[in-house]
Amino acid sequence: MFSKVTGLLVILAAVMAAPEALYGSNGAIAADTLRGRVTGPSGGAVPGVEVVIPELSRRVRTSHDGRFTFVDLPPGRHTVVFRSPGYLPAREVVEIRGSAELDVQLSLGPFELEPVVVTGTPEPVEPIASVLPVATLNYERLRRQESVSIAHLLERVAGVRTLSTGMQVGKPVIRGLTGSRVLVAEGGLRLEDYAWSDEDGPSVDARLADRIEVVKGPASLMYGSDALGGVVNVIPEPLPEAGAGLPRATVELYGASNNREVGGLLRLRGSQGPLGWSAVVVGRSAGDLHTPAGELGNTGYGALNGQLAAGLRRHWGSIALRYTRYGGEFKLLEAEGPPPGEGMEGEEEEGPERKLSDDRVMLEGKLLAGTWRFETRAQWQRHWLQELADEPVGPGEPVVRGRETVQFDLLLNTFAADVLAHHRLGSAGRGTLGISGTFQDNDTRGPRPIVPDAQTRGIAVFGVERLNLGMISVLAGVRFDARALDASANAELGNPDTELDWSSASGDVGFLAEPIRGLALSVNLARGWRAPTLFELFARGPRIGEARYEVGRPDLQVERGTNLDLGLRWMLGPVLGSIEVYRNSIDNYVYLAPTGELRDGLRVYEHRQGDALLRGVEVTGEVQPLADLAVRAKFDAVEGTNRASGEPLPLMPPPRGTLEAEYQSSELPWVSRGYASFEVEKNWTQRRLSEFDFPTDGYVLLNLGAGLEKTYSRRTFRLDLRVTNLADAKYRSFLSRYKEFALNPGRNIVLRLGYDF
């Protein structure tokens, strides 16, 4: 594995060194420059504005006089984005030949807007002009609502929920689909881990992200298997530009009352000539959760995450290298544990825990040649997961609390690479051609194998084109995947040597009409697929943290889904919003079903298949009644049905609605900016229950937020306060793993301090 990684890195480095040879030592392509100034409504300079060129991953901030400069830019047509809290974002497209000037005036406004999206599209486009249903969480929102679980942050997006294990572990649920049906990527490269297990979440820390983009619905066209329900793309921060000078630092400290959680972040950034670099460390430690009924034992965690990155930018393109680390120890509450509030003082915490570490090395290169932009990405990922539980004395004997033994030990090594060629279709369109490959090695260790040793290989080719025909935009593409799995014989699991092969074609065709500026109607038809996971095929053993015994089926077939999405979006003056209606039909849908048997004292569940149908609606709205006030609302509902039996699919989220009012101002005395928000969230009762489901009642939650920011010279101080479940409501989330035997957490007060210098 290491030799493969090393070989590709050498090849990629050679490719990225080629431009000097291609263009000659005198440089046929000149280093171009973009300069400009950003002002506010009154004409005064706006300092600290982010100025971003998404295609090139380039970013600078405006100086005290509102000016910005990009150097060593390749000539051509580029999208330039302007973002600053308290102002409406702006987007401009400029043609750069030699030196160019671009002055922009921003308008005040508290709208939560991202000017462009890049996931699943050949070029950056405005969200309202995206044929695909997409949503974005920006850096400001991620900073305010920090969590060790990226899935909990995504709940702000209509149509996205969380299958939660307390507050420390969460799995994104997009339009009723979760696990391996939702693909999580970082910088466009898929993350391969054990996120399909209920007690595991994506191994990525949101505090390392610049923003997160979500594609709702099948996205197999760009990402292949596992993107049947959607994609969560975590986009890392661009590296500092040339001229940033001495290292800049960011320090953050926070504390949470509910579980006595404390944490901090240290970020260093700098540049030297064309070389930019950054280093980030995020540490977290938390005790047991508290509910209105008392404490939940064995629900704490500790995590230490971070990233090192360096990159070189020249007029011919760029090359960047990143190392990312995610790891920690996560306690898991047992169904048979003591009731809340009845833990024994001074005793060691009881129950299972998960230990994991995830290490990733990513190398990315971009090469520009005329109207073509070539992008190469390669990643090696090492994911280790171990579960420990209390050790029994002997057969039929009680467990010894505090003396733990390893239940299972899994090691997954994955190598993945993409080569993309972005091109123009005259002045009317853009397209992307690509090839993608993966190699994965699963090593099952420990006393209790739950899946066999296995290797997985995959390769794919795809193409997607987007045409702009006046008021009409068309997106169309096709992809072909081939995937093979070789599983070794395992006597304990009862499986022989097994070889499985799958192939699939995916596609997408969509239309968007914008009859007037700010009003768009979209229709999108997407075809996606998913190969069964090792757990679904070969699992045969207990899941202690999940309180069940799981049995796989080696004869499971590939899932194939066809999704029709209809959308209406508007951004008309002080009013913006959207309505999305979808229908997702999935053949060979894999689900867990109880068998009625007991093994090792646990209920036995078996993986089965049946055709499924999911239908839903998502409505969002935002209005600005006053210059500094935004009122937001959203509603989402999904219905899932097993078409063979007519029964509801398990774990379908109940309908949900939220209403939020937020005040923001950049003209407060003594501070540069401040905000305050109040949110009401209503979750209805899920009445369509499968035999797998445990019923819960509906509930209402109240949340508060407030913060201020003070900038002086080049230093910025931030203070944020957030209160969730303000009324300390007693409730059980329908998607909580603890709902059968524990309430959800009660009131939580989070205080966060940040300082940039």
mmCIF file with all atom_site columns, C-alpha atoms in Angstrom, residues 548-551 553 590-597 603-609 642 650 690-693:
data_model
loop_
_atom_site.group_PDB
_atom_site.id
_atom_site.type_symbol
_atom_site.label_atom_id
_atom_site.label_alt_id
_atom_site.label_comp_id
_atom_site.label_asym_id
_atom_site.label_entity_id
_atom_site.label_seq_id
_atom_site.pdbx_PDB_ins_code
_atom_site.Cartn_x
_atom_site.Cartn_y
_atom_site.Cartn_z
_atom_site.occupancy
_atom_site.B_iso_or_equiv
_atom_site.pdbx_formal_charge
_atom_site.auth_seq_id
_atom_site.auth_comp_id
_atom_site.auth_asym_id
_atom_site.auth_atom_id
_atom_site.pdbx_PDB_model_num
ATOM 1  C CA . ARG A 1 548 ? -28.278 -6.374  18.846 1.00 0.00 ? 548 ARG A CA 1
ATOM 2  C CA . TYR A 1 549 ? -26.834 -9.452  17.119 1.00 0.00 ? 549 TYR A CA 1
ATOM 3  C CA . GLU A 1 550 ? -26.403 -8.797  13.397 1.00 0.00 ? 550 GLU A CA 1
ATOM 4  C CA . VAL A 1 551 ? -26.484 -11.329 10.553 1.00 0.00 ? 551 VAL A CA 1
ATOM 5  C CA . ARG A 1 553 ? -26.491 -11.959 3.650  1.00 0.00 ? 553 ARG A CA 1
ATOM 6  C CA . VAL A 1 590 ? -31.235 -3.269  2.128  1.00 0.00 ? 590 VAL A CA 1
ATOM 7  C CA . TYR A 1 591 ? -32.746 -3.042  5.605  1.00 0.00 ? 591 TYR A CA 1
ATOM 8  C CA . LEU A 1 592 ? -32.419 -4.682  9.009  1.00 0.00 ? 592 LEU A CA 1
ATOM 9  C CA . ALA A 1 593 ? -35.334 -6.818  10.188 1.00 0.00 ? 593 ALA A CA 1
ATOM 10 C CA . PRO A 1 594 ? -35.823 -8.602  13.538 1.00 0.00 ? 594 PRO A CA 1
ATOM 11 C CA . THR A 1 595 ? -35.917 -12.399 13.316 1.00 0.00 ? 595 THR A CA 1
ATOM 12 C CA . GLY A 1 596 ? -37.495 -12.974 16.733 1.00 0.00 ? 596 GLY A CA 1
ATOM 13 C CA . GLU A 1 597 ? -34.433 -14.963 17.886 1.00 0.00 ? 597 GLU A CA 1
ATOM 14 C CA . ARG A 1 603 ? -32.082 -9.666  19.693 1.00 0.00 ? 603 ARG A CA 1
ATOM 15 C CA . VAL A 1 604 ? -31.068 -11.011 16.276 1.00 0.00 ? 604 VAL A CA 1
ATOM 16 C CA . TYR A 1 605 ? -31.479 -8.791  13.215 1.00 0.00 ? 605 TYR A CA 1
ATOM 17 C CA . GLU A 1 606 ? -30.923 -9.924  9.633  1.00 0.00 ? 606 GLU A CA 1
ATOM 18 C CA . HIS A 1 607 ? -30.149 -7.877  6.516  1.00 0.00 ? 607 HIS A CA 1
ATOM 19 C CA . ARG A 1 608 ? -32.905 -8.229  3.939  1.00 0.00 ? 608 ARG A CA 1
ATOM 20 C CA . GLN A 1 609 ? -33.874 -6.597  0.642  1.00 0.00 ? 609 GLN A CA 1
ATOM 21 C CA . ASN A 1 642 ? -41.308 -1.011  1.510  1.00 0.00 ? 642 ASN A CA 1
ATOM 22 C CA . PRO A 1 650 ? -37.596 1.971   9.470  1.00 0.00 ? 650 PRO A CA 1
ATOM 23 C CA . SER A 1 690 ? -42.076 -0.289  11.028 1.00 0.00 ? 690 SER A CA 1
ATOM 24 C CA . GLU A 1 691 ? -41.531 -3.359  13.204 1.00 0.00 ? 691 GLU A CA 1
ATOM 25 C CA . PHE A 1 692 ? -37.988 -2.092  13.773 1.00 0.00 ? 692 PHE A CA 1
ATOM 26 C CA . ASP A 1 693 ? -39.139 1.254   15.200 1.00 0.00 ? 693 ASP A CA 1
#
